[in-house]
XYZ file of C-alpha atoms in Angstrom:
209
model
C 77.020 -59.754 19.102
C 80.363 -61.567 19.336
C 79.922 -64.993 20.875
C 76.112 -64.889 20.998
C 73.800 -64.978 17.996
C 71.496 -62.053 17.366
C 68.538 -64.447 17.318
C 69.315 -65.774 20.805
C 69.815 -62.282 22.193
C 66.524 -61.161 20.656
C 64.798 -64.206 22.174
C 66.272 -63.404 25.597
C 65.058 -59.810 25.412
C 61.616 -60.997 24.348
C 61.457 -63.368 27.334
C 62.834 -61.165 30.102
C 59.694 -59.250 31.121
C 57.320 -62.213 31.434
C 59.964 -64.458 32.992
C 60.817 -61.776 35.556
C 57.115 -61.398 36.375
C 56.867 -65.167 36.962
C 59.997 -65.071 39.130
C 58.719 -62.112 41.142
C 55.293 -63.635 41.703
C 56.953 -66.887 42.795
C 59.571 -65.448 45.151
C 58.136 -62.123 46.268
C 61.692 -60.767 46.175
C 62.709 -58.346 43.369
C 66.452 -58.991 43.774
C 66.043 -62.765 43.811
C 63.614 -62.597 40.880
C 66.205 -60.667 38.876
C 68.923 -63.157 39.814
C 66.869 -66.181 38.780
C 65.778 -64.507 35.541
C 69.399 -63.686 34.654
C 70.368 -67.304 35.345
C 67.626 -68.709 33.098
C 68.360 -66.268 30.276
C 72.070 -67.048 30.608
C 71.273 -70.694 29.958
C 69.468 -69.665 26.786
C 72.349 -67.469 25.614
C 74.846 -70.295 26.177
C 73.052 -72.403 23.561
C 75.310 -73.411 20.696
C 74.661 -73.235 16.938
C 72.784 -76.330 15.889
C 71.028 -76.766 19.234
C 67.280 -77.313 18.930
C 66.359 -74.310 21.068
C 62.803 -73.413 22.027
C 63.402 -70.208 24.032
C 60.093 -70.132 25.893
C 60.238 -73.737 27.045
C 63.990 -73.725 27.774
C 63.870 -70.625 29.960
C 60.826 -71.964 31.828
C 62.620 -75.240 32.524
C 65.852 -73.560 33.628
C 64.037 -71.192 35.961
C 61.673 -73.801 37.392
C 64.518 -76.260 38.039
C 66.335 -73.722 40.225
C 63.225 -72.737 42.161
C 62.079 -76.324 42.686
C 65.574 -77.505 43.622
C 65.938 -74.902 46.360
C 62.561 -73.284 47.093
C 62.942 -69.982 48.901
C 60.408 -68.183 51.035
C 60.022 -64.444 50.347
C 62.222 -62.117 52.352
C 61.014 -59.514 54.794
C 59.492 -56.372 53.222
C 62.033 -53.827 52.038
C 61.685 -50.371 53.542
C 60.471 -47.847 51.000
C 58.903 -50.448 48.701
C 55.733 -52.500 48.604
C 57.762 -55.292 50.180
C 56.416 -58.722 49.408
C 54.322 -58.138 46.300
C 51.720 -55.586 47.390
C 51.495 -56.339 51.112
C 50.893 -53.030 52.842
C 49.819 -51.326 49.632
C 47.118 -48.667 49.859
C 45.543 -50.367 46.848
C 43.241 -52.862 48.541
C 43.123 -55.173 45.513
C 46.920 -55.450 45.419
C 47.059 -55.970 49.179
C 44.361 -58.669 49.147
C 45.956 -60.460 46.189
C 49.303 -60.409 47.973
C 47.816 -61.915 51.141
C 46.385 -64.746 49.069
C 49.738 -65.389 47.387
C 51.601 -65.311 50.703
C 49.477 -68.232 51.936
C 50.467 -70.443 48.998
C 53.479 -72.800 48.867
C 56.197 -71.518 46.473
C 55.546 -74.386 44.037
C 51.870 -73.499 43.769
C 52.783 -69.854 43.202
C 55.153 -70.954 40.447
C 52.480 -73.037 38.716
C 49.943 -70.224 39.028
C 52.389 -67.624 37.707
C 53.352 -69.747 34.697
C 49.701 -70.199 33.755
C 48.547 -66.623 34.309
C 51.626 -64.679 33.206
C 53.479 -66.849 30.689
C 50.732 -68.600 28.697
C 51.843 -72.000 29.981
C 49.414 -74.901 29.902
C 48.136 -76.020 33.300
C 49.614 -79.496 32.916
C 53.059 -78.200 31.949
C 53.013 -75.548 34.684
C 52.255 -78.019 37.453
C 54.802 -80.484 36.091
C 57.483 -77.773 35.962
C 56.645 -76.744 39.529
C 57.649 -80.201 40.710
C 54.264 -81.168 42.134
C 54.063 -84.946 42.432
C 50.619 -85.442 40.921
C 49.263 -86.758 37.661
C 48.465 -84.283 34.930
C 44.727 -84.915 35.277
C 44.865 -83.397 38.774
C 46.905 -80.398 37.625
C 43.850 -78.183 37.236
C 43.047 -78.749 40.920
C 46.383 -77.202 41.933
C 45.874 -74.033 39.907
C 42.173 -73.728 40.745
C 42.949 -74.118 44.442
C 45.582 -71.373 44.217
C 43.151 -69.047 42.433
C 40.492 -69.839 45.043
C 42.876 -68.794 47.835
C 43.373 -65.404 46.196
C 39.617 -65.165 45.594
C 38.994 -65.728 49.304
C 40.919 -62.553 50.089
C 39.268 -60.564 47.306
C 35.744 -61.503 48.398
C 36.043 -59.300 51.466
C 36.318 -56.197 49.266
C 33.393 -54.093 48.133
C 34.446 -54.638 44.537
C 37.242 -56.728 43.111
C 38.302 -58.206 39.773
C 38.613 -61.941 39.301
C 41.606 -63.604 40.921
C 43.284 -64.071 37.534
C 42.802 -60.383 36.672
C 44.052 -59.332 40.098
C 47.202 -61.425 39.714
C 47.958 -59.856 36.356
C 47.298 -56.418 37.829
C 49.752 -57.156 40.634
C 52.334 -58.454 38.165
C 52.088 -55.167 36.269
C 53.623 -53.464 39.314
C 56.793 -55.578 39.065
C 59.508 -53.075 38.212
C 62.565 -53.950 36.143
C 65.252 -51.432 37.097
C 67.740 -53.076 34.751
C 67.602 -55.604 31.935
C 68.084 -59.267 32.957
C 68.933 -60.097 29.335
C 71.725 -57.506 29.297
C 73.102 -58.798 32.601
C 72.897 -62.395 31.366
C 74.759 -61.472 28.182
C 77.531 -59.786 30.183
C 77.953 -62.892 32.365
C 78.006 -65.274 29.412
C 80.594 -63.212 27.518
C 82.748 -62.805 30.646
C 82.681 -66.557 31.223
C 83.699 -67.243 27.619
C 86.572 -64.753 27.873
C 87.819 -66.521 31.010
C 87.542 -69.898 29.291
C 89.560 -68.668 26.296
C 92.177 -67.156 28.618
C 92.621 -70.362 30.595
C 92.766 -72.396 27.373
C 95.408 -70.107 25.915
C 97.364 -70.176 29.169
C 97.265 -73.974 29.201
C 98.481 -74.207 25.632
C 101.295 -71.767 26.377
C 102.339 -73.791 29.407
C 102.480 -76.994 27.373
C 104.530 -75.342 24.620
C 106.934 -73.927 27.173
C 107.587 -77.410 28.524
C 108.037 -78.851 25.050
């Protein structure tokens, strides 16, 4: 692909599903999750030849930095959808899991999502979430978040573990379009604008000379 290496594009496509799931579990908002995923993947695609790029870590850091910098609470449920995660779902496991998530601060949801959905270590996940604690206490953050979900699940006749329930909920996250494709379009459009402005500047200088 002109302007973006095939390897970077392949890495972005490989990352989009799990990163979107993390974004969705953190924000509870499909549109915002897509937006933040596109932004993180765009940062990956803007990498230059020779950069020491680790796609998984880079996209985690780019996404987490935006969420931590301006944490957002989930929006109101959207008519005709499950709304915030599975709140209101007829599936009692999804509904209970969603109630547990809704009670958590966004940073704790981010740490939990990174651990359960993106194979991130507990220490790295809590550090990326911006929690101001030492790494030895990181497990307490994630365990506390899992316990909150477990509290909701315990009221059911039967329920999976909190970790299994979270992954089951994440499986309902629907990607109606590819974040990697949207990120690529934005990156290429930005580079075209940059080339146009550069060419226009050069032409202006030559005209004066």
